[in-house]
Coordinates of C-alpha atoms in Angstrom, one line a residue:
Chain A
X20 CA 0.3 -149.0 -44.7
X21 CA -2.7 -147.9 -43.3
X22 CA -4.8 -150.4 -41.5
X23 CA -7.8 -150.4 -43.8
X24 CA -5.7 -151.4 -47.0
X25 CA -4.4 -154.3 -45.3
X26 CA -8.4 -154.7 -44.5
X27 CA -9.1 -154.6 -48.1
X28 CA -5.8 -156.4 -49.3
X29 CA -7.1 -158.8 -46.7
X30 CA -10.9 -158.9 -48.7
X31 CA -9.5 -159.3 -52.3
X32 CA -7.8 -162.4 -51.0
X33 CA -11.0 -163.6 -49.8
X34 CA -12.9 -162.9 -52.5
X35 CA -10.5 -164.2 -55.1
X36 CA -10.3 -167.1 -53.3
X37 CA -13.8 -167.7 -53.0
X38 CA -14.6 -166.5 -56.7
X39 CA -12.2 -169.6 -57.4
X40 CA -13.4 -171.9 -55.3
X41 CA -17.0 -170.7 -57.0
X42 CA -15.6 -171.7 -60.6
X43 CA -14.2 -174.5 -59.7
X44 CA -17.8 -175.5 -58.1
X45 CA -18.9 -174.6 -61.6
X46 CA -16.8 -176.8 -63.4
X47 CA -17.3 -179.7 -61.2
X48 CA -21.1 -178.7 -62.0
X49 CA -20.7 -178.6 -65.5
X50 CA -19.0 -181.8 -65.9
X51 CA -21.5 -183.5 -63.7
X52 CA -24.0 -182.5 -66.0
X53 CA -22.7 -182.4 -69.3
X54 CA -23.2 -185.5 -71.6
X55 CA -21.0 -188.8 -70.7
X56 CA -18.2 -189.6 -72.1
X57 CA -19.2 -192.5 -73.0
X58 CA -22.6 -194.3 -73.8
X59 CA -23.8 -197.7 -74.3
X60 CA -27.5 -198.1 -74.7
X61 CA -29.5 -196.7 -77.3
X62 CA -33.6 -196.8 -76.6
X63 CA -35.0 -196.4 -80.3
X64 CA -39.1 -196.3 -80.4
X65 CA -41.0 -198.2 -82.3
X66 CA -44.0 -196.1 -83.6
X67 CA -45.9 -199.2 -85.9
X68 CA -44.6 -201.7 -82.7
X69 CA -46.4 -199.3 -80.0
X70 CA -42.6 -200.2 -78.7
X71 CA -39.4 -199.5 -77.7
X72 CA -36.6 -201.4 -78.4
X73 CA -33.0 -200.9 -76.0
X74 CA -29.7 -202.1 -77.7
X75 CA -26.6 -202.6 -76.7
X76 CA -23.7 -200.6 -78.5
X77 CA -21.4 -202.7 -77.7
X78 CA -22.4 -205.6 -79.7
X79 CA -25.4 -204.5 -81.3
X80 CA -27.6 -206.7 -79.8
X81 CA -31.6 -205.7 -78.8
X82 CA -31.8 -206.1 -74.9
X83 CA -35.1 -205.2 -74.0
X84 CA -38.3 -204.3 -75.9
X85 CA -41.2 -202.5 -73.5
X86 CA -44.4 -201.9 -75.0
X87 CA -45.3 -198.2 -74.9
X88 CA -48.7 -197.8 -76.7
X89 CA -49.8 -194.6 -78.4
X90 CA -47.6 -195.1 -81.6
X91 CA -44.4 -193.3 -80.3
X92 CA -42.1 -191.5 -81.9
X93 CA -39.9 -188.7 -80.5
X94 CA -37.4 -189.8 -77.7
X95 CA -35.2 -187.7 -75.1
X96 CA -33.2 -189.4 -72.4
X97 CA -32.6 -186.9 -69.2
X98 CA -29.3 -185.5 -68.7
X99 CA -28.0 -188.3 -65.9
X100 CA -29.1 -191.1 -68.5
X101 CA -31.8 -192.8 -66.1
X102 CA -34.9 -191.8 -67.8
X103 CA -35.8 -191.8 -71.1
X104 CA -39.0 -189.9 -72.3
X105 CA -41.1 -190.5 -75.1
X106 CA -43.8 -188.9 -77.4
X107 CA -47.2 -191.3 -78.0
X108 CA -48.8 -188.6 -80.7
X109 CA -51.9 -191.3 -81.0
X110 CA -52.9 -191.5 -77.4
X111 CA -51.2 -187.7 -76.3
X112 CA -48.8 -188.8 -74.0
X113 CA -45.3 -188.3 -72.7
X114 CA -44.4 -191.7 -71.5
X115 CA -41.1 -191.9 -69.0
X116 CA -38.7 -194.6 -69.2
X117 CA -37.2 -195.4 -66.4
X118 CA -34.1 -196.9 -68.3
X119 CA -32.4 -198.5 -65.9
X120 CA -35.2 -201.4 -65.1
X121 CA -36.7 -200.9 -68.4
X122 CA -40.3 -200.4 -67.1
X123 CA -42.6 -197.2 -67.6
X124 CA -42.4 -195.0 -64.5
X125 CA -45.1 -192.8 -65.2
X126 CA -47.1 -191.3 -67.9
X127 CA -49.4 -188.5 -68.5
X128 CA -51.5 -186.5 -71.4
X129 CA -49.2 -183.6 -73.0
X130 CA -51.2 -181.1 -75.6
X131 CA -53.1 -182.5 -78.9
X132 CA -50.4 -184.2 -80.8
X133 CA -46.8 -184.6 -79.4
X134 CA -44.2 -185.1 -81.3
X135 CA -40.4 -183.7 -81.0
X136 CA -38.8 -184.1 -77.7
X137 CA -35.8 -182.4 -76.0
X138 CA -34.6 -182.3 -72.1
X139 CA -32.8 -179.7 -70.7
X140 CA -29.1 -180.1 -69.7
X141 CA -29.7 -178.7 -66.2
X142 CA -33.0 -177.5 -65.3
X143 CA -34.6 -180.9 -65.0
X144 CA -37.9 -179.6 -67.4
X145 CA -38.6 -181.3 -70.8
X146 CA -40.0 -179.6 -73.8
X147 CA -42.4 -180.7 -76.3
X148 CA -43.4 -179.9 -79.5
X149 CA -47.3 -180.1 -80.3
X150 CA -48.3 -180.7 -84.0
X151 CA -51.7 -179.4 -83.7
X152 CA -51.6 -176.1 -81.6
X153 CA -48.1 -175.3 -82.9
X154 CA -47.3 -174.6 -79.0
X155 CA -44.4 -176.3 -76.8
X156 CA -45.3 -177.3 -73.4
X157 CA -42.9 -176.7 -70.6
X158 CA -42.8 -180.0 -68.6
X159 CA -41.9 -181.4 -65.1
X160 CA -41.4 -184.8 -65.5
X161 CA -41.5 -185.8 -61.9
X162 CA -44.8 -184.1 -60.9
X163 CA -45.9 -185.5 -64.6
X164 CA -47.3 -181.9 -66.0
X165 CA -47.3 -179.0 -68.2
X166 CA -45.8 -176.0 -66.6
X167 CA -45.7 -173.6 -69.3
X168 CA -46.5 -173.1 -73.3
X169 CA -44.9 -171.2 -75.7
X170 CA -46.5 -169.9 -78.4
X171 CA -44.4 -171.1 -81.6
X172 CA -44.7 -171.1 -85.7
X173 CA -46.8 -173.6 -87.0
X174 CA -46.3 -177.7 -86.7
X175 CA -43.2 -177.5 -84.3
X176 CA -41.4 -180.7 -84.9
X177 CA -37.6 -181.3 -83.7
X178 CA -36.5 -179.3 -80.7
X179 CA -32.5 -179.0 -79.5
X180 CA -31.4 -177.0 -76.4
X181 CA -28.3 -175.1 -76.0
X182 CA -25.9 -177.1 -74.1
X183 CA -25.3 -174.4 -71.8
X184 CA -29.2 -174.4 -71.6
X185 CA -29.6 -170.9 -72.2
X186 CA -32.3 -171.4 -75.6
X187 CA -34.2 -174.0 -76.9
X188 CA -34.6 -174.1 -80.8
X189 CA -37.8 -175.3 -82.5
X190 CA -38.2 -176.2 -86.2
X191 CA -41.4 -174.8 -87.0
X192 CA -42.0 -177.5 -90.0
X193 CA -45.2 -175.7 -91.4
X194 CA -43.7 -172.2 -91.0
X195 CA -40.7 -172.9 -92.9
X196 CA -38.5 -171.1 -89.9
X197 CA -36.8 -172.1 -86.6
X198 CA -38.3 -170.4 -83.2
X199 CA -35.2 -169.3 -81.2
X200 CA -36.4 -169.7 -77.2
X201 CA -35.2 -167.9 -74.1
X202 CA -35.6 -170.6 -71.8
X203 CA -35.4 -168.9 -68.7
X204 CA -38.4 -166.4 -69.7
X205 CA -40.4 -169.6 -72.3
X206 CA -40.8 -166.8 -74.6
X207 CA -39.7 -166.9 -78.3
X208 CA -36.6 -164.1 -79.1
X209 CA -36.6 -164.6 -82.7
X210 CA -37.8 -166.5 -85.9
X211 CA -35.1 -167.4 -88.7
X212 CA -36.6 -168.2 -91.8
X213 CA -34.9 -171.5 -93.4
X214 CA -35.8 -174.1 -95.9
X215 CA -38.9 -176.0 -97.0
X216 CA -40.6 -178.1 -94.3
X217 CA -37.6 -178.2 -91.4
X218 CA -38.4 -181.6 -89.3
X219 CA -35.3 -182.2 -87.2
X220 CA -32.7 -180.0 -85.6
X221 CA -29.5 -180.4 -84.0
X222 CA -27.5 -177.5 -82.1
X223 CA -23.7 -178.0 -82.3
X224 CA -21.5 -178.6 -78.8
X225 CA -20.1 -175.5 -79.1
X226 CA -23.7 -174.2 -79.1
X227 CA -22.8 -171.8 -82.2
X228 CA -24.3 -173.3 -84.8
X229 CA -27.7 -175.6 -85.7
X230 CA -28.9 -177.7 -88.5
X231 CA -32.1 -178.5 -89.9
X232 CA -33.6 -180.9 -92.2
X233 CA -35.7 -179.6 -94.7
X234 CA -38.2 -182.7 -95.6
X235 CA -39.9 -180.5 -98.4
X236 CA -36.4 -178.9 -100.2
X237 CA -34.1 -181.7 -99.7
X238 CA -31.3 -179.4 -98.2
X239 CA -29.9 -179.2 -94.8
X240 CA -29.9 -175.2 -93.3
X241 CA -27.4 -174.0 -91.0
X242 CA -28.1 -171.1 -88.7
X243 CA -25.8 -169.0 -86.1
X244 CA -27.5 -169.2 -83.4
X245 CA -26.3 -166.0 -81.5
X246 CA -27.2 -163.8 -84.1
X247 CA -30.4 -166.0 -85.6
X248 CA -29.1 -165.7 -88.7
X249 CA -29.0 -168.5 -91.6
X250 CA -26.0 -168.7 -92.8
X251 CA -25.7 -171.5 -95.3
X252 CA -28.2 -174.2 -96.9
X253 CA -26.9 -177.5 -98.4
X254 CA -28.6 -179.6 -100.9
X255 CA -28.5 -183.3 -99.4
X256 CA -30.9 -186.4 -100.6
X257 CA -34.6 -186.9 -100.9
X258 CA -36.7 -186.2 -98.2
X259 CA -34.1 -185.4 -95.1
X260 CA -35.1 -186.2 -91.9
X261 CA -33.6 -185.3 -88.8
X262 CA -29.4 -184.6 -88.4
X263 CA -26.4 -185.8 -86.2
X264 CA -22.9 -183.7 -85.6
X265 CA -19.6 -185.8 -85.1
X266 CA -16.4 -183.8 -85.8
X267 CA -16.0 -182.1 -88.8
X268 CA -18.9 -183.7 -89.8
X269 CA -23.0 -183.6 -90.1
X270 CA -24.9 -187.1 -91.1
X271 CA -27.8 -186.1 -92.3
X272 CA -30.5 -189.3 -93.4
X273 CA -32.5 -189.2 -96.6
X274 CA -35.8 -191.0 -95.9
X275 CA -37.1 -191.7 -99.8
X276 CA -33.1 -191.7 -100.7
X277 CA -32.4 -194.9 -98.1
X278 CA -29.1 -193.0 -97.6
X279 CA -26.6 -190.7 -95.5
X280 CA -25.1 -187.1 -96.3
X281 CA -22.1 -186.3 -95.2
X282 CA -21.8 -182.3 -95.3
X283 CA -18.3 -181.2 -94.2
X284 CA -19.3 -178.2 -91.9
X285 CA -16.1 -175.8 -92.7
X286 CA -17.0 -175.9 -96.7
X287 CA -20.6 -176.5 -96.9
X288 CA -20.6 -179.1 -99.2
X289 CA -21.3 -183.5 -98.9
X290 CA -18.7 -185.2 -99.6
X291 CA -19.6 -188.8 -99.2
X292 CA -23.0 -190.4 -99.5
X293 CA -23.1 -193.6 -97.4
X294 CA -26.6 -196.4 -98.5
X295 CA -28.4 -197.4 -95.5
X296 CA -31.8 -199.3 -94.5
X297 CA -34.7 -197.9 -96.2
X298 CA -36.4 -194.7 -94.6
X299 CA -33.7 -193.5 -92.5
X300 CA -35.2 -191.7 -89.7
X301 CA -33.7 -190.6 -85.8
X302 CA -30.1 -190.3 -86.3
X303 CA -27.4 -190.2 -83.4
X304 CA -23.7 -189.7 -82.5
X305 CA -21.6 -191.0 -79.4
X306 CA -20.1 -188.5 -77.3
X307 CA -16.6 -189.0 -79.1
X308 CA -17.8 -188.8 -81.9
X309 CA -16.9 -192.4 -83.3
X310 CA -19.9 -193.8 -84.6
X311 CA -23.5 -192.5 -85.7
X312 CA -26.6 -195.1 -85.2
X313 CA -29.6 -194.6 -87.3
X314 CA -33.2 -196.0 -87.2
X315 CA -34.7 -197.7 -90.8
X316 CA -37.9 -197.4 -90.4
X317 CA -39.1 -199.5 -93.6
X318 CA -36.2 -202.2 -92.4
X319 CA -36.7 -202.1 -88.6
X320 CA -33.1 -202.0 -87.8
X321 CA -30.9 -199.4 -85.7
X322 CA -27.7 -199.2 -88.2
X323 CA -24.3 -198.4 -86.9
X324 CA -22.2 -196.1 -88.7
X325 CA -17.8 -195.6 -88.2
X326 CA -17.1 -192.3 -88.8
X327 CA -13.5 -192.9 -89.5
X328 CA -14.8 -195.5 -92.1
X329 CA -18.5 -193.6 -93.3
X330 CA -19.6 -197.0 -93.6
X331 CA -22.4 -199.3 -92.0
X332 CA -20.4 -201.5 -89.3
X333 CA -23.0 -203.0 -87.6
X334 CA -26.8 -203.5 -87.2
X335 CA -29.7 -204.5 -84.6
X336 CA -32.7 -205.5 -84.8
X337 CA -35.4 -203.7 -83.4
X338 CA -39.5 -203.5 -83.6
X339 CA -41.7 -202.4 -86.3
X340 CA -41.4 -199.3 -88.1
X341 CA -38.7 -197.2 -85.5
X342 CA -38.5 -193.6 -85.6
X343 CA -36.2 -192.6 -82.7
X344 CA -36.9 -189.1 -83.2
X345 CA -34.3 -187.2 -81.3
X346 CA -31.4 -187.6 -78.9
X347 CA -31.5 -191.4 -77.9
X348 CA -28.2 -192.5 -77.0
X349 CA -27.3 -193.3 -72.8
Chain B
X803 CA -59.2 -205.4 -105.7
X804 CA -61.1 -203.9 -107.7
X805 CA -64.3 -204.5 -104.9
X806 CA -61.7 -202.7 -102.4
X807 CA -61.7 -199.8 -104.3
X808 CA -64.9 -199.3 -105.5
X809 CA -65.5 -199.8 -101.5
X810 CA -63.4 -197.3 -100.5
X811 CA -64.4 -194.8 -103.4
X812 CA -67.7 -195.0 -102.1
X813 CA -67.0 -193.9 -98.1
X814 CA -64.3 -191.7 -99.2
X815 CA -66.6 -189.5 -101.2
X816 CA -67.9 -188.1 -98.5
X817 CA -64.8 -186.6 -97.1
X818 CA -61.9 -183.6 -97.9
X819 CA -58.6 -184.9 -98.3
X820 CA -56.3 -183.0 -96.2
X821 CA -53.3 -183.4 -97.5
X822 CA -51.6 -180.2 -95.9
X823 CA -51.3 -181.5 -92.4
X824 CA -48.5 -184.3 -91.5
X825 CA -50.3 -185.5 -88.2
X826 CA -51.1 -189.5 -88.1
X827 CA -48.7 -192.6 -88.1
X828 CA -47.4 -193.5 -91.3
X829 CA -48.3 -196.6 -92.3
X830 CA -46.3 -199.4 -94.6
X831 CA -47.3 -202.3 -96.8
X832 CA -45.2 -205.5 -98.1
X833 CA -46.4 -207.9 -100.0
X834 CA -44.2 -210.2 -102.3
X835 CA -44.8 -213.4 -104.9
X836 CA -42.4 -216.0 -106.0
X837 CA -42.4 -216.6 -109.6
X838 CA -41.4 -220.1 -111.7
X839 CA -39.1 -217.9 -113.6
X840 CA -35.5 -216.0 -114.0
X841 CA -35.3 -212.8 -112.5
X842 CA -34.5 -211.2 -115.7
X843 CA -37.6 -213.1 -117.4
X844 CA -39.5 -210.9 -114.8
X845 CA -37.6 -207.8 -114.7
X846 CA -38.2 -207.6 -118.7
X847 CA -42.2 -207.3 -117.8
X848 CA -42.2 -205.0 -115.0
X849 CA -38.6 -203.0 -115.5
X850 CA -40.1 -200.0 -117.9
X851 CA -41.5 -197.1 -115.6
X852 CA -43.6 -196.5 -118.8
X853 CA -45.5 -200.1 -119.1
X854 CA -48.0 -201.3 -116.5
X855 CA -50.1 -203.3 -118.6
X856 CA -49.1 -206.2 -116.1
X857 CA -51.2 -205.1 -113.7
X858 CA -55.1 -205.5 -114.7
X859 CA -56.6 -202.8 -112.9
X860 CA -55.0 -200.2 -114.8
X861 CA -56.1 -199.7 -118.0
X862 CA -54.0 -196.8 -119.4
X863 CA -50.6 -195.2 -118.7
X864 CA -49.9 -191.7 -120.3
X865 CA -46.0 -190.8 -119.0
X866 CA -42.7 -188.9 -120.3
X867 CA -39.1 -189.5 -119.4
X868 CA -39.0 -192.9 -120.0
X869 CA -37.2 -194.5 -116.9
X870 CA -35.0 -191.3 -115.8
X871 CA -34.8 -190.0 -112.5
X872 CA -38.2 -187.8 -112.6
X873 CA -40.0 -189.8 -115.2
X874 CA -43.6 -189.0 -114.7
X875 CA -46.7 -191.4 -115.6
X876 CA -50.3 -191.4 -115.3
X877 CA -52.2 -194.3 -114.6
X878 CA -56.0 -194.4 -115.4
X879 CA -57.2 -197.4 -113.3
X880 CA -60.1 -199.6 -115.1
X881 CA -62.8 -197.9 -112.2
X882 CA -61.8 -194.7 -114.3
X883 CA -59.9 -193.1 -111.6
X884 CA -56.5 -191.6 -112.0
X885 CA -52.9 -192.2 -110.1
X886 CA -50.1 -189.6 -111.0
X887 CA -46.3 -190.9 -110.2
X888 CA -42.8 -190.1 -110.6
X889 CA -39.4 -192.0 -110.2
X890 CA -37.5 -191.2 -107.8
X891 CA -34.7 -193.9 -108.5
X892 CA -34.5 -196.5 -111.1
X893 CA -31.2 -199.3 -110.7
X894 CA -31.4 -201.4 -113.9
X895 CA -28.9 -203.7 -112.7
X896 CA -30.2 -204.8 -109.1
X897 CA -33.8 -204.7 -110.5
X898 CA -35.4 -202.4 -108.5
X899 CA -37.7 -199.2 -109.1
X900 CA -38.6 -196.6 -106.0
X901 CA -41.6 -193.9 -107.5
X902 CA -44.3 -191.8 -105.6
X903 CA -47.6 -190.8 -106.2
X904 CA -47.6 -187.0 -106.8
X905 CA -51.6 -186.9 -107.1
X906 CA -54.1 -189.0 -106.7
X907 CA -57.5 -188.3 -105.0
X908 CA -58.4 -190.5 -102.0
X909 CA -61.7 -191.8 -103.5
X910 CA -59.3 -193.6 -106.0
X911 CA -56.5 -194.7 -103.3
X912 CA -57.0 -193.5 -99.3
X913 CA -53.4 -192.6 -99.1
X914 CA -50.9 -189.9 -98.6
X915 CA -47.8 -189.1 -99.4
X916 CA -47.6 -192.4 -100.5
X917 CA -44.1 -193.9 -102.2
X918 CA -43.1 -197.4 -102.9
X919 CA -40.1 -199.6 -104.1
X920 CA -41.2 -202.5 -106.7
X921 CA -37.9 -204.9 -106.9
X922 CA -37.0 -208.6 -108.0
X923 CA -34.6 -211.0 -106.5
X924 CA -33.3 -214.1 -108.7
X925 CA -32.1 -217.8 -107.4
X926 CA -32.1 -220.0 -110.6
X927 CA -35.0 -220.4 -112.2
X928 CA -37.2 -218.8 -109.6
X929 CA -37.6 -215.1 -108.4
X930 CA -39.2 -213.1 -105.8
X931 CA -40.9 -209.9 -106.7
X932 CA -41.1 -207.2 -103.6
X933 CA -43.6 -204.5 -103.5
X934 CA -43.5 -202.4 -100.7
X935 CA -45.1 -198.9 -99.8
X936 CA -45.2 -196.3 -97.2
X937 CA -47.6 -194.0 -96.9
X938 CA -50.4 -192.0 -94.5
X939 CA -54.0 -193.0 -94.1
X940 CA -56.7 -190.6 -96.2
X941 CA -57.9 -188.4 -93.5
X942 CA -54.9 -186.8 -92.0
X943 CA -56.5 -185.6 -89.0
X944 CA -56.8 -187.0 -85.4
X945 CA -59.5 -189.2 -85.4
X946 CA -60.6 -190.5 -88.6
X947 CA -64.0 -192.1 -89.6
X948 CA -63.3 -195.7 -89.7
X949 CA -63.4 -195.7 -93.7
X950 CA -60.2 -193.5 -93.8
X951 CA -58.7 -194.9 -91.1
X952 CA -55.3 -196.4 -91.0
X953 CA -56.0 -200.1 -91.7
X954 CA -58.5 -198.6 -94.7
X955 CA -55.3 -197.1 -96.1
X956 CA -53.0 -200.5 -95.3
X957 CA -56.0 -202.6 -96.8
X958 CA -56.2 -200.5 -99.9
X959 CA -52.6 -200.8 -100.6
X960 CA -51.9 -204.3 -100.2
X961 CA -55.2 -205.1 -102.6
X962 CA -53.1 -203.1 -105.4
X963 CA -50.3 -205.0 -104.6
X964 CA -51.7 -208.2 -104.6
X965 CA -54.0 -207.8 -107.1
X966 CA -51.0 -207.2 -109.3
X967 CA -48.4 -209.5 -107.9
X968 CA -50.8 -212.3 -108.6
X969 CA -51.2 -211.5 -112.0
X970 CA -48.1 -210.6 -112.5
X971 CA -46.7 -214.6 -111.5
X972 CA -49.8 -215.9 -113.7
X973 CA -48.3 -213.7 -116.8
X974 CA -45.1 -214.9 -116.4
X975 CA -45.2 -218.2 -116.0
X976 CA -48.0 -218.4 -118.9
X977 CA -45.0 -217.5 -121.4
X978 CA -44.9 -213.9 -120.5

């Protein structure tokens, strides 16, 4: 054999072994950064209590309440659980939590009207949704300002990023359409025309498929992501409001109805309808996907809800009028 | 209540309502009256969608579909303004009505997208009437003149709710 194919047997090796030692860096990444497997706070903002109120899963107890000021209303907690950032639409601010010690860390003006939050899985920035110039500003929490904006359809309310953080997907609420991001460029790829009046929106695990909650239709639309295509619309309660994914399952809460939806995502139709508090609002699911917890804003409560059961199981009380507008669980 | 209005008829005149944008804090109301009376004494006065002669500032109600789901009603208040409304859910047998307001123009009520859930709760011979709203202020921009601000729009709607709650016990317990 001559010398220089034992050379390059010799390279493969070392390339295939680094290539794996590469993945397996990627999966240790992955996991590091991916949500927790469990969680057992959840930090729901009072928008009429200028508040926010932490509680305790485990026995649905209130822990904390910090004042926050500015009437907030969207929430995101940061991918390693220690901060959690809020929108304060009245006073323009993005407020950060630091959730640990339960004390604002920092705080800082963000556009004209804030109002839907998301953080990224990985990159560290946080987007925001502005009410009034229909942009999203790119943020850096730690240096506390706006980086970027993207240029969106009109009232951008609930965002969602991919889990592998590739896009970031706004309901344009006025526009009647999502915005479909490219994160790395903060330039909008496409627009997908869904129902009346989309406020929240929630992007599957799988990162295949996201929901939005159509205030002014009363249906929930379902779009493929990867090809920014709609590919179903369901008819839920009065006035929906934002959406939550847990197994073959999407909870969807009626504000005017005071109830739950329960679309089964394979047929596309509900098949339960579960009362809650009045004005259900922010809606969230554990990482197993065992229970749901949603914020009555008329009843200033966080519900619990068992999946296995589709019943209420628990609830806390929390401050006046909460909202908990996006992912809130840690 | 009546003084509220005309108050806030007068400062609201000067201003559009922009009822297009979603932008301010939404606001809610509560108020509630116990009554020397059964529930179902009570429920028999305010129970028809179609009847709000209880309440003395409105004067007229023009409405169609009875008390289905969708029933529509128009109520011409005694200042000679008018509130438009439809039920959204009607539950006979736990007492309890939820409507909205479809139109109304601010100089009669400062509000938007206003809905609200009128209910009564029995012990005995006594009951508790609930009346609760949620709603936006009148200007639904940032910053709004004081008279359309936020606690205009809370002020407003608790002076309706009083205003009726309070005649409502007085009915009641007068013989109905």
């Amino acid at each position: 054999m001559p010398a220089g194919h034992r050379h390059e047997g010799a390279y493969r090796r070392l390339m295939l072994s680094s290539m794996a030692a590469m993945l397996a860096s990627i999966a240790v990444c992955v996991s590091a950064t991916s949500e927790p497997a469990t969680v057992t706070e959840a930090f729901v903002t009072n928008q009429t209590g200028d508040s926010l109120t932490v509680v305790s899963l485990a026995d649905m107890k209130p822990v904390a309440e910090i004042a926050i000021g500015g009437k907030p209303a969207g929430i995101a907690m940061s991918a390693d659980g220690k901060f959690a950032y809020l929108t304060s639409p009245e006073s323009k601010e993005l407020v950060v939590v630091d959730a640990g010690v339960r004390q604002v860390a920092n705080r800082f003006k963000v556009g004209e009207a804030p109002l839907g939050i998301a953080a990224h899985p990985t990159n560290g920035r946080v987007y925001v949704a502005d009410w009034f110039t229909h942009k999203i500003s790119v943020v850096d929490p730690a240096a506390g300002k706006v980086v970027a904006e993207i240029a969106v359809g009109d009232s951008p309310s609930g965002l969602a990023v991919t889990p592998d953080g590739k896009l970031l997907l706004s309901a344009d609420r006025d526009s009647d359409a999502v915005s479909i991001i490219d994160v790395a460029k903060n330039v909008r790829t496409a627009t997908v025309s869904v129902g009346k009046r989309p406020f929240g929106i929630t992007i599957d695990a799988a990162g295949m498929r996201a929901y939005t909650a159509n205030v002014a239709s009363d249906d929930v639309s379902i779009i493929d992501v990867a090809s920014g295509k709609l590919i179903g619309t369901v008819p839920v309660g009065h006035r929906p409001y934002a959406v939550a994914l847990a197994g073959q399952h999407a909870y969807v809460t009626n504000q005017y109805a005071s109830t739950l939806s329960v679309i089964d995502i394979g047929s596309l139709k509900v098949v339960q309808t579960i009362p809650v508090g009045d004005h259900p609002e922010g809606i969230a699911v554990d990482p197993a996907g065992a229970n749901v917890y949603v914020a009555c804003w008329f009843d200033n409560v966080l519900m619990r809800i068992d999946t296995a059961k589709m019943a209420v199981t628990g609830e806390a009380a929390v401050g006046d009028g909460p909202r908990a507008f996006g992912l809130f669980l840690r | 209540m009546v003084r509220a209005l005309v108050l806030a008829l007068a400062a609201l005149a000067l201003f559009p309502n922009l009822a297009s944008a979603h932008g301010p804090t939404r606001q809610k109301a509560t108020e509630t009256v116990e009554i020397n009376a059964p529930a179902d004494k009570v429920w028999a006065v305010i129970g028809n969608f179609q009847d709000m002669s209880w309440h003395p500032a409105v004067a007229k109600l023009e409405g169609s579909g009875g008390n289905d789901t969708n029933a529509t009603r128009t109520l011409t208040l005694t200042s000679g303004g008018t509130i438009e409304e439809k039920l959204l859910q009607n539950d006979p047998a736990k007492k309890t009505y939820k409507y909205e307001i479809t139109k109304v123009d601010p100089k009669v009520l400062p509000v938007n997208n206003y809905s609200s859930t009128l209910s009564v709760k029995g012990e005995g011979d006594k009951s508790t009437v609930e009346w609760k709203g949620a709603f936006y202020r009148g200007f639904m921009n940032n910053d709004p003149p004081p008279e359309l601000s936020d606690e205009a729009a809370v002020k407003a709607v608790k002076g309706v709710y009083r205003g009726g709650l309070d005649a409502l016990k007085a009915k009641v317990e007068a013989g109905g």
